[in-house]
CSV table of C-alpha atoms in Angstrom, one decimal:
chain,number,residue,atom,x,y,z
A,5,MET,CA,44.9,-1.1,23.1
A,6,SER,CA,45.8,-1.1,26.4
A,7,ASP,CA,44.6,2.6,26.8
A,8,ILE,CA,41.3,1.7,25.3
A,9,VAL,CA,40.7,-1.0,27.7
A,10,GLN,CA,41.6,1.3,30.5
A,11,ALA,CA,39.2,3.8,29.4
A,12,MET,CA,36.2,1.4,29.1
A,13,ALA,CA,37.1,0.3,32.6
A,14,ASP,CA,37.2,3.9,33.7
A,15,SER,CA,33.7,4.4,35.6
A,16,SER,CA,34.3,8.2,36.0
A,17,LEU,CA,34.2,8.9,32.2
A,18,ASN,CA,31.0,10.2,30.7
A,19,ASP,CA,29.0,9.7,27.8
A,20,ASP,CA,29.0,12.3,25.0
A,21,VAL,CA,26.8,12.7,22.2
A,22,ASP,CA,27.7,12.6,18.3
A,23,ALA,CA,25.9,15.9,17.7
A,24,ARG,CA,27.1,18.4,20.3
A,25,GLY,CA,26.0,21.8,19.6
A,26,ILE,CA,23.1,21.2,17.3
A,27,PHE,CA,20.4,20.6,19.9
A,28,GLY,CA,19.6,22.7,22.8
A,29,LYS,CA,19.6,21.2,26.3
A,30,THR,CA,16.5,19.5,27.3
A,31,LYS,CA,14.6,19.5,30.6
A,32,ALA,CA,14.2,16.2,32.3
A,33,PRO,CA,10.3,15.5,32.5
A,34,ASP,CA,8.4,15.5,35.5
A,35,VAL,CA,5.9,12.9,34.0
A,36,VAL,CA,6.1,9.2,35.3
A,37,GLY,CA,4.7,6.4,34.2
A,38,SER,CA,3.7,3.1,36.1
A,39,VAL,CA,4.1,-0.4,34.7
A,40,ILE,CA,3.1,-3.9,35.9
A,41,GLY,CA,5.8,-6.3,36.2
A,42,SER,CA,9.7,-6.4,36.9
A,43,LEU,CA,11.9,-4.5,34.3
A,44,GLU,CA,13.6,-7.8,33.5
A,45,SER,CA,10.8,-9.5,32.4
A,46,GLU,CA,11.1,-10.5,28.7
A,47,ASP,CA,7.5,-9.6,27.9
A,48,TYR,CA,5.1,-6.7,28.2
A,49,SER,CA,2.5,-7.1,30.9
A,50,MET,CA,-1.1,-7.6,29.5
A,51,LYS,CA,-2.5,-7.6,32.8
A,52,TYR,CA,-3.8,-4.0,33.0
A,53,GLY,CA,-7.5,-5.0,33.1
A,54,LYS,CA,-7.9,-4.3,29.5
A,55,ILE,CA,-6.1,-4.8,26.3
A,56,GLY,CA,-6.1,-1.4,24.9
A,57,LYS,CA,-7.8,1.0,22.4
A,58,CYS,CA,-7.3,0.7,18.7
A,59,LEU,CA,-8.0,3.8,16.4
A,60,ILE,CA,-8.5,3.1,12.7
A,61,PHE,CA,-8.1,6.0,10.2
A,62,ASN,CA,-9.7,4.6,7.0
A,63,HIS,CA,-9.4,7.0,3.8
A,64,LYS,CA,-11.2,6.3,0.8
A,65,LEU,CA,-12.3,9.6,-0.7
A,66,PHE,CA,-10.4,12.6,-1.3
A,67,GLU,CA,-11.4,16.3,-2.2
A,68,PRO,CA,-11.2,17.3,-5.9
A,69,HIS,CA,-8.3,19.7,-5.3
A,70,THR,CA,-5.9,17.0,-4.2
A,71,ARG,CA,-6.1,15.2,-7.3
A,72,LEU,CA,-6.1,11.9,-5.5
A,73,ASN,CA,-7.8,8.7,-6.7
A,74,ASP,CA,-10.6,7.1,-4.7
A,75,ARG,CA,-8.8,4.0,-2.8
A,76,ASN,CA,-11.3,1.2,-3.7
A,77,GLY,CA,-11.0,-1.7,-1.6
A,78,THR,CA,-9.8,-0.1,1.6
A,79,ASP,CA,-13.1,-0.7,3.3
A,80,ALA,CA,-12.3,-4.4,3.2
A,81,ASP,CA,-9.0,-3.7,5.0
A,82,ALA,CA,-10.9,-1.4,7.6
A,83,ALA,CA,-13.5,-4.1,8.2
A,84,ARG,CA,-10.8,-6.9,8.6
A,85,LEU,CA,-8.8,-4.7,11.1
A,86,TYR,CA,-12.0,-3.6,12.9
A,87,CYS,CA,-13.0,-7.3,13.5
A,88,ARG,CA,-9.5,-8.7,14.1
A,89,PHE,CA,-8.7,-6.2,16.8
A,90,ARG,CA,-12.2,-6.5,18.3
A,91,GLU,CA,-11.7,-10.6,18.7
A,92,LEU,CA,-8.4,-9.7,20.4
A,93,GLY,CA,-10.4,-7.5,23.0
A,94,PHE,CA,-9.3,-4.0,22.0
A,95,GLU,CA,-11.8,-1.2,22.1
A,96,VAL,CA,-12.0,-0.1,18.2
A,97,THR,CA,-13.0,3.0,16.9
A,98,LEU,CA,-13.3,3.5,13.2
A,99,PHE,CA,-12.6,7.0,11.4
A,100,THR,CA,-13.4,7.5,7.5
A,101,ASP,CA,-12.4,10.1,5.6
A,102,LEU,CA,-11.3,12.7,8.1
A,103,LYS,CA,-9.6,16.1,7.3
A,104,VAL,CA,-6.1,16.7,8.7
A,105,LYS,CA,-7.3,18.7,11.6
A,106,GLU,CA,-9.9,16.2,12.3
A,107,VAL,CA,-7.2,13.6,12.2
A,108,GLU,CA,-4.9,15.5,14.6
A,109,LYS,CA,-7.7,16.1,16.9
A,110,GLU,CA,-8.8,12.7,17.4
A,111,LEU,CA,-4.7,11.8,17.8
A,112,LEU,CA,-4.2,14.2,20.3
A,113,LYS,CA,-7.3,13.2,22.1
A,114,ALA,CA,-6.2,9.6,22.4
A,115,GLY,CA,-3.0,10.9,23.6
A,116,LYS,CA,-4.1,12.7,26.3
A,117,ASP,CA,-6.7,9.9,27.3
A,118,ASP,CA,-5.9,8.0,30.3
A,119,HIS,CA,-4.5,4.5,29.7
A,120,LYS,CA,-3.4,3.6,33.0
A,121,ASP,CA,-5.9,0.5,32.9
A,122,TYR,CA,-5.0,-0.5,29.5
A,123,SER,CA,-2.0,-2.8,28.3
A,124,CYS,CA,-1.0,-1.2,25.0
A,125,PHE,CA,-2.4,0.9,22.3
A,126,VAL,CA,-2.8,0.4,18.6
A,127,CYS,CA,-3.1,2.9,15.5
A,128,CYS,CA,-4.0,2.1,11.8
A,129,VAL,CA,-3.9,4.4,9.0
A,130,LEU,CA,-5.0,3.4,5.6
A,131,SER,CA,-4.5,6.2,2.9
A,132,HIS,CA,-2.2,7.5,0.1
A,133,GLY,CA,1.3,8.4,1.1
A,134,GLU,CA,4.8,9.3,0.1
A,135,GLN,CA,7.9,9.2,2.1
A,136,GLY,CA,7.3,10.4,5.6
A,137,ILE,CA,4.0,11.9,4.1
A,138,LEU,CA,0.4,10.6,4.5
A,139,TYR,CA,-2.8,12.1,3.2
A,140,ALA,CA,-6.2,13.1,4.9
A,141,ALA,CA,-9.3,13.8,2.9
A,142,ASP,CA,-8.3,17.5,2.3
A,143,ALA,CA,-4.3,17.6,2.6
A,144,GLN,CA,-1.1,15.8,3.5
A,145,TYR,CA,0.3,15.8,7.1
A,146,LYS,CA,3.9,14.4,8.1
A,147,THR,CA,3.7,10.6,9.4
A,148,ASP,CA,5.6,11.6,12.5
A,149,ARG,CA,2.5,13.6,13.9
A,150,VAL,CA,0.7,10.3,14.2
A,151,PHE,CA,3.4,8.9,16.5
A,152,ALA,CA,4.1,12.2,18.6
A,153,PRO,CA,1.0,12.2,21.0
A,154,PHE,CA,1.9,8.8,22.3
A,155,ARG,CA,5.6,9.3,23.2
A,156,GLY,CA,6.6,8.7,26.7
A,157,ASP,CA,6.8,12.7,27.8
A,158,ALA,CA,3.5,13.4,25.9
A,159,CYS,CA,1.4,10.1,27.1
A,160,PRO,CA,2.8,9.0,30.7
A,161,SER,CA,-0.3,6.5,31.1
A,162,LEU,CA,1.3,4.5,27.8
A,163,ALA,CA,5.0,4.7,28.8
A,164,GLY,CA,6.7,1.5,29.1
A,165,LYS,CA,3.8,-0.1,27.4
A,166,PRO,CA,3.6,-1.1,23.5
A,167,LYS,CA,2.4,1.4,21.1
A,168,LEU,CA,1.7,-0.2,17.7
A,169,PHE,CA,1.2,1.4,14.6
A,170,PHE,CA,0.1,-0.1,11.0
A,171,ILE,CA,0.6,2.2,8.1
A,172,GLN,CA,-1.0,1.0,4.7
A,173,ALA,CA,0.0,3.8,2.4
A,174,CYS,CA,2.8,4.1,-0.4
A,175,GLN,CA,6.1,5.4,0.6
A,176,GLY,CA,7.2,6.6,-2.9
A,177,ASP,CA,6.8,5.8,-6.5
A,178,ARG,CA,9.3,3.2,-7.2
A,179,LEU,CA,8.4,-0.2,-8.1
A,180,ASP,CA,10.0,-3.7,-6.9
A,181,CYS,CA,10.5,-5.9,-9.8
A,182,GLY,CA,11.5,-8.8,-7.4
A,183,VAL,CA,14.3,-11.1,-8.3
A,184,ASN,CA,14.1,-15.0,-8.9
A,185,VAL,CA,15.6,-17.3,-6.2
A,186,LYS,CA,16.0,-21.0,-6.4
A,187,CYS,CA,15.2,-23.0,-3.1
A,188,ARG,CA,17.4,-25.8,-2.0
A,189,ILE,CA,15.5,-28.3,0.1
A,190,SER,CA,17.6,-30.3,2.5
A,191,SER,CA,16.0,-34.0,3.5
A,192,ASP,CA,17.9,-34.2,6.3
A,193,SER,CA,9.8,-13.0,41.9
A,194,GLY,CA,8.3,-10.8,44.8
A,195,ASP,CA,6.3,-7.4,45.1
A,196,GLU,CA,9.5,-4.9,45.0
A,197,LYS,CA,8.8,-2.1,42.9
A,198,GLU,CA,11.7,-0.9,40.4
A,199,ALA,CA,12.0,2.4,38.9
A,200,LEU,CA,14.0,3.1,35.6
A,201,ARG,CA,14.3,6.3,33.4
A,202,ILE,CA,13.3,4.9,30.0
A,203,PRO,CA,13.6,6.8,26.7
A,204,THR,CA,10.5,8.8,25.4
A,205,HIS,CA,10.7,6.9,21.9
A,206,ALA,CA,11.1,3.4,23.4
A,207,ASP,CA,8.3,0.6,23.2
A,208,PHE,CA,6.9,1.8,19.9
A,209,LEU,CA,6.4,-0.6,16.8
A,210,ILE,CA,5.8,0.6,13.5
A,211,VAL,CA,4.8,-1.3,10.6
A,212,TYR,CA,4.8,0.1,7.1
A,213,SER,CA,3.0,-1.6,4.3
A,214,THR,CA,6.0,-1.3,2.1
A,215,VAL,CA,9.7,-0.3,2.4
A,216,PRO,CA,10.7,3.6,1.9
A,217,GLY,CA,10.5,4.9,-1.4
A,218,PHE,CA,8.2,2.2,-2.9
A,219,TYR,CA,4.6,1.6,-4.0
A,220,SER,CA,2.4,-0.1,-1.7
A,221,TRP,CA,-0.2,-2.3,-3.6
A,222,ARG,CA,-4.0,-2.7,-3.0
A,223,ASN,CA,-6.7,-5.2,-4.8
A,224,THR,CA,-9.9,-3.0,-5.3
A,225,THR,CA,-11.9,-5.6,-4.3
A,226,ASN,CA,-10.1,-7.7,-1.6
A,227,GLY,CA,-8.0,-4.7,-0.1
A,228,SER,CA,-4.2,-4.3,0.1
A,229,TRP,CA,-1.9,-7.0,0.4
A,230,PHE,CA,-0.3,-6.0,3.7
A,231,ILE,CA,-3.7,-5.7,5.6
A,232,GLN,CA,-5.0,-9.0,4.2
A,233,SER,CA,-1.7,-10.6,5.3
A,234,LEU,CA,-1.6,-9.0,8.5
A,235,CYS,CA,-5.1,-9.9,9.6
A,236,ALA,CA,-5.0,-13.6,8.2
A,237,THR,CA,-2.0,-14.2,10.1
A,238,LEU,CA,-3.4,-12.4,13.6
A,239,GLN,CA,-6.2,-14.7,13.1
A,240,LYS,CA,-3.9,-18.0,13.0
A,241,TYR,CA,-1.1,-17.1,15.4
A,242,ALA,CA,-1.9,-14.3,17.8
A,243,TYR,CA,-2.2,-16.4,20.7
A,244,ASP,CA,0.7,-18.6,19.6
A,245,ILE,CA,4.0,-16.5,19.0
A,246,ASP,CA,5.3,-12.8,20.0
A,247,LEU,CA,4.1,-10.3,17.7
A,248,LEU,CA,7.7,-9.7,15.9
A,249,GLN,CA,7.6,-13.3,15.0
A,250,LEU,CA,4.1,-12.9,13.8
A,251,LEU,CA,5.3,-9.8,11.6
A,252,THR,CA,8.0,-11.7,10.2
A,253,ILE,CA,5.4,-14.3,8.7
A,254,VAL,CA,3.5,-11.3,7.2
A,255,ASN,CA,6.4,-10.2,5.7
A,256,ARG,CA,7.1,-13.5,4.0
A,257,ARG,CA,3.2,-13.9,2.9
A,258,VAL,CA,3.2,-10.5,1.4
A,259,ALA,CA,6.7,-11.2,-0.4
A,260,TYR,CA,5.8,-14.6,-1.7
A,261,ASP,CA,2.1,-14.7,-2.2
A,262,PHE,CA,1.3,-11.6,-4.0
A,263,GLU,CA,2.2,-10.0,-7.3
A,264,SER,CA,0.7,-7.4,-9.1
A,265,PHE,CA,-1.4,-8.1,-12.3
A,266,THR,CA,-2.0,-5.1,-14.5
A,267,PRO,CA,-1.5,-6.9,-18.0
A,268,THR,CA,-2.6,-3.6,-19.7
A,269,GLU,CA,0.1,-1.4,-18.1
A,270,ALA,CA,3.3,-3.2,-18.6
A,271,ASP,CA,5.4,-1.2,-16.6
A,272,MET,CA,3.2,-2.0,-13.4
A,273,HIS,CA,2.5,-5.6,-14.1
A,274,LEU,CA,4.3,-8.6,-12.1
A,275,LYS,CA,5.6,-6.3,-9.2
A,276,LYS,CA,6.5,-7.3,-5.7
A,277,GLN,CA,6.4,-5.5,-2.1
A,278,VAL,CA,7.5,-6.4,1.4
A,279,PRO,CA,6.5,-4.5,4.5
A,280,CYS,CA,8.8,-2.6,6.7
A,281,ILE,CA,9.2,-3.0,10.5
A,282,THR,CA,10.5,-0.4,12.7
A,283,SER,CA,11.0,-1.2,16.4
A,284,THR,CA,11.8,0.3,19.6
A,285,LEU,CA,10.4,-2.4,21.6
A,286,THR,CA,12.1,-3.6,24.6
A,287,LYS,CA,10.0,-6.6,25.3
A,288,ASN,CA,8.1,-9.2,23.7
A,289,ILE,CA,4.4,-8.6,22.8
A,290,ARG,CA,2.3,-11.8,23.5
A,291,PHE,CA,-1.5,-11.6,23.3
A,292,SER,CA,-3.7,-13.8,25.2
A,293,PRO,CA,-7.3,-14.7,24.4
A,294,PRO,CA,-9.8,-11.9,26.1
């Protein structure tokens, strides 16, 4: 044990990786981002002049060869997202039924934009999907391609700033039957500039409408359970609590308030869903009225 303690205290020891030899050496990027505020601040700065850009990719109709059904109800989701993020002060752009190359073009364009006067970035995708896959109007593409243009090394003007992605799509074909639970209720600083190298994948928040491998439910009139809950919770709490706290409420609303109703299809009837949050955020996100 003393040897372990001594090794931990020895500052001359170097860090190593657990996959030596698998990846080639990487060149340190020359790009440098610039952020407002102290590196020790608990909250991301929202004082860049503008809150941010928001892209919404709404997929309702698909080409016949894809054999994908129309996503009735998705326009209600798109309208809610558009209104809610506009109210938060975002510059919102809505795209409808784009093909794969068009989706990639818009994502790459947004990644190359100068975001130095913006506090954060938001992208919403509403479509059919599988685990690790999303569908455009004509073909599928990997979900990772949505995020890649906004990594710190690809988009330096967003380095150190929060990048938020909301994905409304299935991640598989498994069904969540839920489980019954009984609730027991009890009655009883200055102008100094700091520099820091940060990971290129830092400051991402990716929220999927469901967990990997499972269906994501959508009402053909009112829209998806996830987007309904997200927009309602943003409307109520956006300026009161940080975003991760808010998304925990979204998870609770989707998990507790919704249940599939398809009595003519017994295997799809009375099923449940819960969103899945993936975060590499390094600070809290708190919105302020525009």
